[in-house]
Coordinates of C-alpha atoms in Angstrom, one line a residue:
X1 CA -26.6 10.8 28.7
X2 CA -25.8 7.6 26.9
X3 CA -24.6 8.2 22.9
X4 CA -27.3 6.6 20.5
X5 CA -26.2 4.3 18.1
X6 CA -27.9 3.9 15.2
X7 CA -27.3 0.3 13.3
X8 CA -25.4 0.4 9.9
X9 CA -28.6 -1.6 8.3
X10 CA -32.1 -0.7 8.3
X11 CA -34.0 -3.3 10.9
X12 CA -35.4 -5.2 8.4
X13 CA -32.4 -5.9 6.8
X14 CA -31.8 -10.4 8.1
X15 CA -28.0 -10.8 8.4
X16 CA -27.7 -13.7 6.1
X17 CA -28.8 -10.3 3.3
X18 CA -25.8 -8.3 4.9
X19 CA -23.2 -10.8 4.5
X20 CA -24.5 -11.5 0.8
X21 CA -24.7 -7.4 0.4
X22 CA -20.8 -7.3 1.7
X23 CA -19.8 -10.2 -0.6
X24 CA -21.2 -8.9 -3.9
X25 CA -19.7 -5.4 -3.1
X26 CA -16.3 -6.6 -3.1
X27 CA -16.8 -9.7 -5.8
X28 CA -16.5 -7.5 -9.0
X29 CA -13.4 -5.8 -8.2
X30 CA -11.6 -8.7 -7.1
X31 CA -12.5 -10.2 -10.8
X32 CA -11.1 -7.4 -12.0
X33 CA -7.9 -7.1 -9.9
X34 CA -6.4 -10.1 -11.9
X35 CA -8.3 -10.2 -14.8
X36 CA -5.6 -10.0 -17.6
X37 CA -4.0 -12.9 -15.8
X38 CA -6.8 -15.2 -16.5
X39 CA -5.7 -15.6 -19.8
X40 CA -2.8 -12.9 -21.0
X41 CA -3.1 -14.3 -24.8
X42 CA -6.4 -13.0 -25.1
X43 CA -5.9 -9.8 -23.5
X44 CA -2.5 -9.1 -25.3
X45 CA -4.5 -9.6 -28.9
X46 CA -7.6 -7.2 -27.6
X47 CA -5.6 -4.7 -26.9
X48 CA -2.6 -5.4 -29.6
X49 CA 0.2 -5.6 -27.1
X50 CA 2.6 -7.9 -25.7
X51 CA 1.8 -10.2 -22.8
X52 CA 4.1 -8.2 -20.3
X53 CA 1.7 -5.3 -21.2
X54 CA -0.9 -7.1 -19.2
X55 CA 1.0 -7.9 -16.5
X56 CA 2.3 -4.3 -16.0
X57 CA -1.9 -3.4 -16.1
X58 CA -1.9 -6.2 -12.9
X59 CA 0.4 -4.7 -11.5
X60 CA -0.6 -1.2 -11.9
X61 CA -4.1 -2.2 -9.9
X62 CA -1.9 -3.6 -7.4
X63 CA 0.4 -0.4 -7.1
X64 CA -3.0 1.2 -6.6
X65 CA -4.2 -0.7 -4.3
X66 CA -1.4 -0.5 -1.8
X67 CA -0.1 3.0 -2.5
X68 CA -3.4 4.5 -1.9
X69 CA -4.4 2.4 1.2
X70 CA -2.5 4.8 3.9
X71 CA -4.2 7.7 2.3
X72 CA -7.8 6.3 2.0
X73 CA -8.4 5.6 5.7
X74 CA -8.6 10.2 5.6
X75 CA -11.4 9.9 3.5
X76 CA -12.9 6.7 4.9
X77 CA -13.3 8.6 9.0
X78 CA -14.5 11.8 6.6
X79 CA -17.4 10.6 4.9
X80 CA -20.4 8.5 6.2
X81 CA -21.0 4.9 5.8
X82 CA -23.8 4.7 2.9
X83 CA -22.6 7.7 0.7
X84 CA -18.8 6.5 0.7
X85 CA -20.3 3.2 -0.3
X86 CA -21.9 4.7 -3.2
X87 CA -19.2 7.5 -4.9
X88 CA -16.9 4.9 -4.9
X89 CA -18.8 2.0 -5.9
X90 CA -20.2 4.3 -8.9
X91 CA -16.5 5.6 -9.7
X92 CA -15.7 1.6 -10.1
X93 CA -18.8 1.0 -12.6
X94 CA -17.8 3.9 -14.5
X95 CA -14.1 2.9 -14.8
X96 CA -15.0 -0.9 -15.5
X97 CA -17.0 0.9 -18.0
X98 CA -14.0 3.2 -19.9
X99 CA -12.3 -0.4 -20.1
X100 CA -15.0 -2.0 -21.9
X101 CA -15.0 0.7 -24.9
X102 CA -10.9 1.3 -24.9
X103 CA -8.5 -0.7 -26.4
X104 CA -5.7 2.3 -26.0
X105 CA -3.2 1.0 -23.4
X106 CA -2.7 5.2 -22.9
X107 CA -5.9 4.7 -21.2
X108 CA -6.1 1.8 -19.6
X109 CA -2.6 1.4 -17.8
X110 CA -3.5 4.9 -15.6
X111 CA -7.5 3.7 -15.6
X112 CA -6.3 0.4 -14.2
X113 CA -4.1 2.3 -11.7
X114 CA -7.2 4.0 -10.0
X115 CA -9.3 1.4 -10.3
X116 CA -6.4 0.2 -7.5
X117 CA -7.0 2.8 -5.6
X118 CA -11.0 2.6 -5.3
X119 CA -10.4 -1.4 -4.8
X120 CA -8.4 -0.5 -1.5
X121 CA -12.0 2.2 -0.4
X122 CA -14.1 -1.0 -1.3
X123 CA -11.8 -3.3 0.9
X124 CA -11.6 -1.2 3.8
X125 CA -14.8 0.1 3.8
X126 CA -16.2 -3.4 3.5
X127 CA -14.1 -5.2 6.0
X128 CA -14.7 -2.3 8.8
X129 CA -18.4 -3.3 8.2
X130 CA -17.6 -6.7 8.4
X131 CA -15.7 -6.2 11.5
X132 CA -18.2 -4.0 13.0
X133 CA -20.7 -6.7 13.6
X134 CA -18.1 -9.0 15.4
X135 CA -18.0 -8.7 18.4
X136 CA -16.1 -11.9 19.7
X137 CA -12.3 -12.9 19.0
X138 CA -13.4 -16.1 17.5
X139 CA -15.7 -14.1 14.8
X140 CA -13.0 -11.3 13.7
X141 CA -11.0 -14.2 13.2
X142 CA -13.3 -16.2 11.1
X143 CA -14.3 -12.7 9.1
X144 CA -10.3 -11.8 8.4
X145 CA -9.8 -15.3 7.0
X146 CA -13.1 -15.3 4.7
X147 CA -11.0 -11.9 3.0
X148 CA -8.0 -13.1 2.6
X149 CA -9.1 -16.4 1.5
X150 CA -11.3 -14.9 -0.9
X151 CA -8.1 -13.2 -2.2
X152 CA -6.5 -15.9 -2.6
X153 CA -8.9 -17.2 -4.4
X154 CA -8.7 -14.8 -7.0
X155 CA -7.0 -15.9 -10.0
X156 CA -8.3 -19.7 -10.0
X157 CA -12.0 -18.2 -9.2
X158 CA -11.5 -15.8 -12.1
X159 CA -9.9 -18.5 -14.8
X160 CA -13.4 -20.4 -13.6
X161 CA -15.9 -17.6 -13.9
X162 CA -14.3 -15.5 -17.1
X163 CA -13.0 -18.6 -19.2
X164 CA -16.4 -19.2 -20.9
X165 CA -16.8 -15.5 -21.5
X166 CA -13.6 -14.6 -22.9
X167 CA -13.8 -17.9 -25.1
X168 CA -17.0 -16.7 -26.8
X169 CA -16.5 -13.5 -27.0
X170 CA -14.1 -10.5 -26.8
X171 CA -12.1 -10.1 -23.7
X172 CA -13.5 -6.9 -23.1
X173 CA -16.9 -8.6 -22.5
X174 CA -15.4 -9.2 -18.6
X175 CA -15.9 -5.6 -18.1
X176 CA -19.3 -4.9 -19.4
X177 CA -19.8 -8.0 -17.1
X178 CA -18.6 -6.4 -14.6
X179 CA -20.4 -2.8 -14.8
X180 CA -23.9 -4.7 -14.5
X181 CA -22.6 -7.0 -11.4
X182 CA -21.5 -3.4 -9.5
X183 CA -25.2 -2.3 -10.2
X184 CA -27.1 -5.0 -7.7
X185 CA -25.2 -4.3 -5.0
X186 CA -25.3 -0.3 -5.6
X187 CA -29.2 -1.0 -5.9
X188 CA -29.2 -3.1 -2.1
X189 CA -26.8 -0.1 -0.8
X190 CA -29.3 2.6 -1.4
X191 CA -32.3 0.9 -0.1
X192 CA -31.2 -1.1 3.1
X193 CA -28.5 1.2 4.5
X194 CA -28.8 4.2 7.0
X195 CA -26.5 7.0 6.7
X196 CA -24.8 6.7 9.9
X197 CA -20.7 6.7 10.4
X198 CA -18.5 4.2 11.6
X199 CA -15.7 6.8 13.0
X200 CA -15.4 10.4 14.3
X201 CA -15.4 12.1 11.5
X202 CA -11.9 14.4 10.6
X203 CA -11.9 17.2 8.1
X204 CA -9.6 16.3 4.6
X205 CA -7.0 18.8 5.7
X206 CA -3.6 18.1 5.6
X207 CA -3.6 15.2 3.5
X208 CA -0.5 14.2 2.6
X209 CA -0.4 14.0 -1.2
X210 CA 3.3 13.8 -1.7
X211 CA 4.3 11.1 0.1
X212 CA 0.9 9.2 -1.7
X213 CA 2.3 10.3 -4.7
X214 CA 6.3 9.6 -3.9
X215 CA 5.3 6.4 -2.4
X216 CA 3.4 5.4 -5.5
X217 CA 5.7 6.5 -8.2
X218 CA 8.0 4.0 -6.1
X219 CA 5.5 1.4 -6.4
X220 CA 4.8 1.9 -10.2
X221 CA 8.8 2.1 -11.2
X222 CA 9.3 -1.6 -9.7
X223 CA 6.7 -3.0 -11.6
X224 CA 8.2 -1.4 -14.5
X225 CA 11.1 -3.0 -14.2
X226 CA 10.4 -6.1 -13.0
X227 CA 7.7 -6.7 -15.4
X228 CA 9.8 -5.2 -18.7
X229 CA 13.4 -5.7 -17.4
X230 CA 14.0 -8.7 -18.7
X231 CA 13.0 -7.9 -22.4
X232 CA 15.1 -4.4 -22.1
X233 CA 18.3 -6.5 -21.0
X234 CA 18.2 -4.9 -17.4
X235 CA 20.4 -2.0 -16.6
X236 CA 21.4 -2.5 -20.4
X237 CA 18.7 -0.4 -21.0
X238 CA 18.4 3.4 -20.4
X239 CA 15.0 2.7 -19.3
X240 CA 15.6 0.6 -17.1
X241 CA 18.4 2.4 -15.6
X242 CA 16.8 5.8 -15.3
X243 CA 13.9 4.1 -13.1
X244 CA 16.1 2.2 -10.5
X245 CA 18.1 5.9 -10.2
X246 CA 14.7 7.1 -9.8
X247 CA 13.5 4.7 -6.9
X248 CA 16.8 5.1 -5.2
X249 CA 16.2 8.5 -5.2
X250 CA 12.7 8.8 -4.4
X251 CA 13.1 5.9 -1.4
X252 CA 15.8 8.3 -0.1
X253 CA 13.4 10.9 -0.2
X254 CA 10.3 9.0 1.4
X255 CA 12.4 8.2 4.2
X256 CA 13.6 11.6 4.8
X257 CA 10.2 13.1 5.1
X258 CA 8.6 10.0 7.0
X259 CA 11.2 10.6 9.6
X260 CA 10.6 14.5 10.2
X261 CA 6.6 14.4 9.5
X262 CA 4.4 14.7 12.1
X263 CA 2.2 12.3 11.3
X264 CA 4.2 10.1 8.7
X265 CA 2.3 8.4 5.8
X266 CA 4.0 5.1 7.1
X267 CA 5.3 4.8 10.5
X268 CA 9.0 3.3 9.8
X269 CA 9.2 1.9 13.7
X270 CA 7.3 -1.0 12.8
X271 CA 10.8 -2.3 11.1
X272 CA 12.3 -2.3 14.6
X273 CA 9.8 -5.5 15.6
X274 CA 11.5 -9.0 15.0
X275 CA 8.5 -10.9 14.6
X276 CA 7.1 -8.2 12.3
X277 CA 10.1 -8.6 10.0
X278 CA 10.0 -12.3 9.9
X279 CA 6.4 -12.2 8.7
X280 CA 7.4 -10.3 5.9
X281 CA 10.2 -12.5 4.8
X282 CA 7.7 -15.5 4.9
X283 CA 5.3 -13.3 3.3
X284 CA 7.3 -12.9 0.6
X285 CA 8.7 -16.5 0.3
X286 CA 4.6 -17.3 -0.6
X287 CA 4.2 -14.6 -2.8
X288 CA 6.8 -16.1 -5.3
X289 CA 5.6 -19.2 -4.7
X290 CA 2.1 -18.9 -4.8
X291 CA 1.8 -17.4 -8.8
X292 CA 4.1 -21.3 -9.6
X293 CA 0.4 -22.7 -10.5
X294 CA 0.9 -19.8 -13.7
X295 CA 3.7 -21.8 -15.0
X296 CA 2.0 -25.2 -14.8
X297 CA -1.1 -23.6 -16.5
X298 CA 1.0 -22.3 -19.3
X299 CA 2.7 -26.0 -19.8
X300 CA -1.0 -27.2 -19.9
X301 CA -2.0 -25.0 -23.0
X302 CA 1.3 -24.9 -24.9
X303 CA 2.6 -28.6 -24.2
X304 CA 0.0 -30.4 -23.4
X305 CA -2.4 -28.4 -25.5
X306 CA -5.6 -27.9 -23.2
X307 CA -7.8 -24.6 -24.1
X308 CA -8.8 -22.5 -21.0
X309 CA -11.9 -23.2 -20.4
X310 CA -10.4 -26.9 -19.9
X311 CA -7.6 -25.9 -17.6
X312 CA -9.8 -23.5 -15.7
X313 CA -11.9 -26.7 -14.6
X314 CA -8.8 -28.1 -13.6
X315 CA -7.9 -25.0 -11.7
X316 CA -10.6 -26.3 -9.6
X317 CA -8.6 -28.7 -7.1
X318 CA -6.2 -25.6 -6.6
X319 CA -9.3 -23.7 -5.6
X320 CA -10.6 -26.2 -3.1
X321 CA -7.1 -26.7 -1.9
X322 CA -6.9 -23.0 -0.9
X323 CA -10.0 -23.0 0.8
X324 CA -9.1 -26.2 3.0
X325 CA -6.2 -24.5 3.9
X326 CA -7.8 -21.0 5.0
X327 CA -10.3 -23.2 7.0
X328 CA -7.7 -25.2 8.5
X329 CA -5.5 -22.4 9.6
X330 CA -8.5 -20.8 10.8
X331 CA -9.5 -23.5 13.0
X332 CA -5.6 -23.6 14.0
X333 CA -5.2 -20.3 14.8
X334 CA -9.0 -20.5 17.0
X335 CA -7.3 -23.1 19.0
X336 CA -4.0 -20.8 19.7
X337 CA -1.9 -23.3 18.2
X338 CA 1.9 -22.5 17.9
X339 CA 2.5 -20.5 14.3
X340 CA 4.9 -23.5 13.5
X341 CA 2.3 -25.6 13.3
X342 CA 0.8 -23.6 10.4
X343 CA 4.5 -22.7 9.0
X344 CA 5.7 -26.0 8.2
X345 CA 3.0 -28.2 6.8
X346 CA 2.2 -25.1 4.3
X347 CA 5.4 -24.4 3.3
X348 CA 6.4 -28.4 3.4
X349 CA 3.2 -28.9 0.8
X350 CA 4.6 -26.1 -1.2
X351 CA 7.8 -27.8 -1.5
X352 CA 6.0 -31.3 -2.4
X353 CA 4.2 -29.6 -5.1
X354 CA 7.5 -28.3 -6.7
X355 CA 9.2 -31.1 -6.5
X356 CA 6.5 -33.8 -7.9
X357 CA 6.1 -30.8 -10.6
X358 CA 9.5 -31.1 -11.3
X359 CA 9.3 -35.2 -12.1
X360 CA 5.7 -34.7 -13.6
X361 CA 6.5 -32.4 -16.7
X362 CA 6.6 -34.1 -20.0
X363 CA 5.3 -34.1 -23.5
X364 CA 2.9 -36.4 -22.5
X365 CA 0.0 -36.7 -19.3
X366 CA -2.9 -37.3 -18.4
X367 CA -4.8 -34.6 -16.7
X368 CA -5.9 -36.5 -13.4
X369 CA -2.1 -36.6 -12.5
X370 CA -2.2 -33.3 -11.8
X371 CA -5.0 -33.1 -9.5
X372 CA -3.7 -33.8 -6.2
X373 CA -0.6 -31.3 -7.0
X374 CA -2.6 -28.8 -8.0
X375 CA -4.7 -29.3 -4.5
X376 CA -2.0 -30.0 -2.1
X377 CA -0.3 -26.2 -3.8
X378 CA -3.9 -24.3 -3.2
X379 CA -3.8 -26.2 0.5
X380 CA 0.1 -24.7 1.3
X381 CA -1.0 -21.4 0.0
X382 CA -4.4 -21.5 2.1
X383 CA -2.7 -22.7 5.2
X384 CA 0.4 -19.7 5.7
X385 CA -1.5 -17.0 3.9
X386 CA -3.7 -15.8 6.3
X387 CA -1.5 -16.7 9.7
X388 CA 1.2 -15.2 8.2
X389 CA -0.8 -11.4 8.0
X390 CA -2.2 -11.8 10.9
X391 CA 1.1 -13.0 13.0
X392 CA 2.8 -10.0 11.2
X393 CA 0.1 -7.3 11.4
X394 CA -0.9 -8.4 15.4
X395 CA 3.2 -8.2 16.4
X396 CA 3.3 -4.2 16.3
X397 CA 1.4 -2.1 18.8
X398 CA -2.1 -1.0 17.7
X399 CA -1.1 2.6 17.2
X400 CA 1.0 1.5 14.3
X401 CA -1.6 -0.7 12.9
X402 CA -2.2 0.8 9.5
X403 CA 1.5 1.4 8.7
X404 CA 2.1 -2.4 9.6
X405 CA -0.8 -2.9 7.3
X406 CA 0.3 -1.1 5.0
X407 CA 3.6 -2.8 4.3
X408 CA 2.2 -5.7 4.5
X409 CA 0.6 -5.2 1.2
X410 CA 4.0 -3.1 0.0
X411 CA 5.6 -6.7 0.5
X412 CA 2.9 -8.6 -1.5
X413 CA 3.0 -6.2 -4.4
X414 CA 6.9 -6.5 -4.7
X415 CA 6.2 -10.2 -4.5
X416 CA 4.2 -10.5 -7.1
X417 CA 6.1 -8.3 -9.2
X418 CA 9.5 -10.4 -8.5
X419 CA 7.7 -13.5 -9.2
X420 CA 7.0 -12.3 -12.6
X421 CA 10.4 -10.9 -13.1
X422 CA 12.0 -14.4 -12.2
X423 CA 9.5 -16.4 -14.4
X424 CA 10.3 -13.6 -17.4
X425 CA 13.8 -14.8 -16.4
X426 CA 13.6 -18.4 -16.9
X427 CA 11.0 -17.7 -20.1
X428 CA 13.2 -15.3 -21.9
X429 CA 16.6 -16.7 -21.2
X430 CA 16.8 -20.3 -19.9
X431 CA 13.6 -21.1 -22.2
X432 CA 16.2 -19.6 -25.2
X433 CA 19.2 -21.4 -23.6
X434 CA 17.6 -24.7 -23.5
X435 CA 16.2 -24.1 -27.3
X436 CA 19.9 -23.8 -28.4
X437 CA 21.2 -26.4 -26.6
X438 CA 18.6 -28.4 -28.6
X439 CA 19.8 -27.2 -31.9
X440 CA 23.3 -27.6 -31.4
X441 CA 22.4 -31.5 -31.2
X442 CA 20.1 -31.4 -34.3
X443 CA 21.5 -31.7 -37.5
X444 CA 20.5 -32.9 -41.3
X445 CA 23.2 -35.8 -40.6
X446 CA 22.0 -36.8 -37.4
X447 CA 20.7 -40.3 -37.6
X448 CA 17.7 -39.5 -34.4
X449 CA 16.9 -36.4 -36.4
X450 CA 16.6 -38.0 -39.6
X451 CA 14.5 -41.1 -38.2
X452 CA 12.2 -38.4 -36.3
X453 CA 12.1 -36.7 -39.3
X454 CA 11.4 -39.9 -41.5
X455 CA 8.4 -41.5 -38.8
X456 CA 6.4 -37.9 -38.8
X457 CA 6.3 -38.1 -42.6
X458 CA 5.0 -41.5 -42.2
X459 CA 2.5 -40.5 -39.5
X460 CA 1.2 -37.5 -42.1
X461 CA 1.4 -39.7 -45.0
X462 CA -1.0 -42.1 -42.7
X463 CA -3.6 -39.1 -42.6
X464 CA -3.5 -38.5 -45.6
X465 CA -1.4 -35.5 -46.6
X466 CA -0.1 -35.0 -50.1
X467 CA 3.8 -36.8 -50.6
X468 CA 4.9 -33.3 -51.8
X469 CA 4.5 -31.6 -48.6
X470 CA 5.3 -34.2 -45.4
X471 CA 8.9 -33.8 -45.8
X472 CA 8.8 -29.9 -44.5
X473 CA 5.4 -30.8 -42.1
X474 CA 7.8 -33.2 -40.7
X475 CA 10.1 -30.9 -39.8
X476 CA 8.0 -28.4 -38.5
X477 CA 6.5 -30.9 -36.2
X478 CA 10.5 -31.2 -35.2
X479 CA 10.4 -27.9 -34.1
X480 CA 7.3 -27.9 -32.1
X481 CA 8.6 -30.5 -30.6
X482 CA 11.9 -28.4 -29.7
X483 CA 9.8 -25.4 -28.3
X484 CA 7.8 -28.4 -26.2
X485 CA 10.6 -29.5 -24.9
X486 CA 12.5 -25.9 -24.2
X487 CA 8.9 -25.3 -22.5
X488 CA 9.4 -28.2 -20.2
X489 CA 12.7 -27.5 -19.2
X490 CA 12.5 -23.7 -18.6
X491 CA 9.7 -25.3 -16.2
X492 CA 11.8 -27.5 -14.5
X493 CA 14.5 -25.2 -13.8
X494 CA 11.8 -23.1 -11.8
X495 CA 10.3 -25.3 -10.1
X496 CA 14.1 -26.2 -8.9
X497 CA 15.1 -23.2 -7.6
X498 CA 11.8 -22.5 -5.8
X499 CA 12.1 -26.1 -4.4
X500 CA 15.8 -24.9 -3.2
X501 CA 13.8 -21.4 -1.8
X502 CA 11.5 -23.9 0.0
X503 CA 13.9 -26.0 1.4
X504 CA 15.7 -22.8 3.0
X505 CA 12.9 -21.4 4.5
X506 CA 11.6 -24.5 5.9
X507 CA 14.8 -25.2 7.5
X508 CA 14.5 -21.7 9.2
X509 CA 11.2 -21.6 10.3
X510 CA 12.4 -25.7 12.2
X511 CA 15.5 -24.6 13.8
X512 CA 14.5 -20.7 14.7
X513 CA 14.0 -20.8 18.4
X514 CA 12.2 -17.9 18.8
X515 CA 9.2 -19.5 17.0
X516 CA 8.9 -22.4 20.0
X517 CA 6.8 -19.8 22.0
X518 CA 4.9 -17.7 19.5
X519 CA 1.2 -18.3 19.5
X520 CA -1.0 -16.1 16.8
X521 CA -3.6 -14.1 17.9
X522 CA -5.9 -11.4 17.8
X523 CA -6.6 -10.2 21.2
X524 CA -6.7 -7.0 22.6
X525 CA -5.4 -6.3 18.5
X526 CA -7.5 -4.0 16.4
X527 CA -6.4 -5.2 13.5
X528 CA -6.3 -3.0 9.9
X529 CA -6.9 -5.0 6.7
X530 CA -4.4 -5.1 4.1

């Protein structure tokens, strides 16, 4: 006798109300996954921290996220469909709810860390449904690139939606936001979905809890360090050093027990494919160059003093720049084209937007120059993000799948976190380099600093300040224009040395042979998201 399938949906649940269903189950959490990064100022003053506070708590969700992901997929074949759905979409409304009312980092760094964890049930869960109503190779493909586009979209979407709110009010207003925008979704959940399973269902026995719990205190040290070395001095710092003994150590010991487990939390053969390793070098590569568009938002509010609600509109031509590109490497990888195809015109538009960036820092702008940079960046980023995963994920054999998964998002989180450990870098050291420079060249007998001096006491003077008090307004007004200028040049120096990256890896992905023949695809794949 033929096995009865019952849908996932109740029959008089239209499609067009399942795909709006799936999108506002996952909208809230990605809001929240970058959050602080929307605008770190106002999150380091609601909470009374430092700005590298905030970024640990992104990176925490993100250490989350992919430590918990090998794990989850035990729980996601044990419980059905509709009641998974709802435990962890309630868990998610009740943590957004303990960050509204907190202001204790204590709390919020390990809250923001299972929040992570959830955000990998919700994208899993979510994208299985998705995946369960395609049927054809050309849908799968079109539903993996609407993810990972979305994800992509994050932070600019984010600086769009939240800029208004956290200008009005207090920053923790995103989060009560947040705890009503899970409840429509929860509401739909209950009352269109049957409880039917997507899997076989296997019993939570033998879940592997220490390598989730190795494999995550590996994930959580790195950020630590990358986020905070800098401002500890490095291995200067008995911090600092005690966590990289620590990952050596616990990496030695992850790898022991992967290799003599019988069913390893991550299947290390996957390192033995070629293609699958030279996805996650490009993957990588686009990772620290894809968080560039923070530096240039930070010259727009501290040199060219825009608010954020202003430079979240401009954030706009990034956003419609990342979604050209996922629909143009959709439509490229439909076609079969070769991955080069994809590979160089992204990463040769992320080296154009680094090098104009370069020329187009100064004191002065006007906003519509940066337009078409910021587009043509959001278009590089759309076009290798998505080709990338899925050239890297579809090169190992199904059976590995999740492992390749997996590491996939291991390689994004360490991204991430050493693209904020390199702009640290250039913040806290070349930023201070370049100030000093500047004062070695500024002194009271200087004829250009006296002149500058004597014109901004005329300017004030002009405005109508008091006589008594232009001569030290003028010099303040020096100063500012030193930290502008120190700004700038930490800026440059950046955008330099990624151009540099660029030109490497565009070099390599030209002359690599291999990559003559290599088509991306996703047939006969069952693909895992990551």
């Amino acid at each position: 006798m033929d096995k009865v399938v019952f849908p996932l949906f109740r029959p008089w649940v239209p499609e067009w109300l399942v795909k709006i269903i799936l999108f506002i189950l996952l909208l809230p959490s990605m809001v929240l996954f970058f959050l602080p990064l929307t605008n770190l100022n106002a999150a380091a003053g609601y909470y009374g921290s430092e700005p590298a506070d905030m970024q640990f708590a992104v990176a925490l969700f993100y250490a989350g996220y992919a430590g918990f992901y090998a794990l989850e997929v035990r729980f996601f074949n044990y419980l059905a469909t509709k009641e998974y759905f709802i435990i962890f979409t309630f868990v998610e409304l009740v943590l957004a709810l303990v960050c509204y009312h907190t202001q204790a980092l204590y709390v919020l760094f390990p809250v923001r860390f299972i929040q992570g964890m959830f955000f990998a049930s919700t994208v899993n869960l979510s994208l299985a449904m998705i995946f369960s109503r395609l049927h054809s190779e050309r849908a799968r493909e079109i539903g993996f690139s609407v993810f990972f586009g979305m994800l992509i979209c994050a932070i600019p979407f984010n600086n769009l939606v939240t800029a208004d709110i956290i200008d009005s009010f207090n920053f923790n207003t995103v989060y009560k936001c947040a705890v009503f925008s899970y409840l429509p979704g929860l509401f739909m959940l209950m009352i269109s979905m049957n409880n039917v399973r997507l899997n076989v269902r296997f019993h939570l026995y033998q879940l592997d809890w220490e390598s989730f719990f190795i494999y995550s205190a590996i994930l959580v040290l790195i950020a630590y360090i990358t986020v905070f070395g800098q401002q500890y001095y490095w291995i200067e710092d008995l911090r600092i050093r005690y966590s990289v003994v620590g990952i050596i150590a616990l990496i030695a010991l992850f790898v022991i027990r992967q290799r003599h487990a019988r069913r390893p939390y991550t299947n290390l053969s996957v390192f033995h494919n070629r293609n699958f390793l030279i996805g996650l070098f490009l993957l990588f590569v686009l990772y620290l160059c894809r968080f560039a568009a923070g530096i240039t938002n930070t010259f727009f509010g501290v040199v060219l003093k825009f608010d954020p609600m202003h430079i979240s509109y401009i954030n706009v031509f990034n956003l419609a720049g990342m979604i050209t590109g996922v629909v143009v490497a959709c439509c490229m990888v439909l076609q079969k084209k070769n991955i080069r195809y994809m590979w160089l015109p992204g990463f040769c538009m992320l080296f154009a937007f680094h090098v104009v960036m370069f020329f187009l820092l100064n004191t002065q702008a006007n906003e519509d120059e940066f337009y078409l940079p910021l587009f043509v960046q959001g278009l590089g980023v759309g076009m290798v993000m998505v080709p990338t995963i899925v050239f890297t994920i579809s090169s190992v054999p199904g059976s590995v799948g999740i492992s390749a998964s997996a590491i996939c998002l291991a390689v994004r989180f360490l991204g991430f976190c050493v693209s904020i450990a390199i702009i640290n870098y250039f913040e806290l050291y070349q930023k201070s380099r370049h100030y000093n420079a500047f004062q070695d060249h500024l002194t009271k007998a200087s004829p250009v600093v006296l002149n500058t001096i004597h014109r901004n006491a005329e300017k004030l003077l002009v405005k109508g300040m008091l006589h008594t008090r232009t001569s030290k307004a003028s010099q303040k007004l020096l100063v500012n224009a030193v930290n502008e200028q120190s700004q700038i040049r930490f800026a440059m120096d950046y955008y330099e040395m990624m151009a540099w990256l660029l030109t490497g890896v565009i070099i390599l992905v030209a002359l690599f042979p291999y990559l003559n023949r290599t088509v991306v695809y996703l047939k006969s794949r069952r693909l895992s998201p990551a």
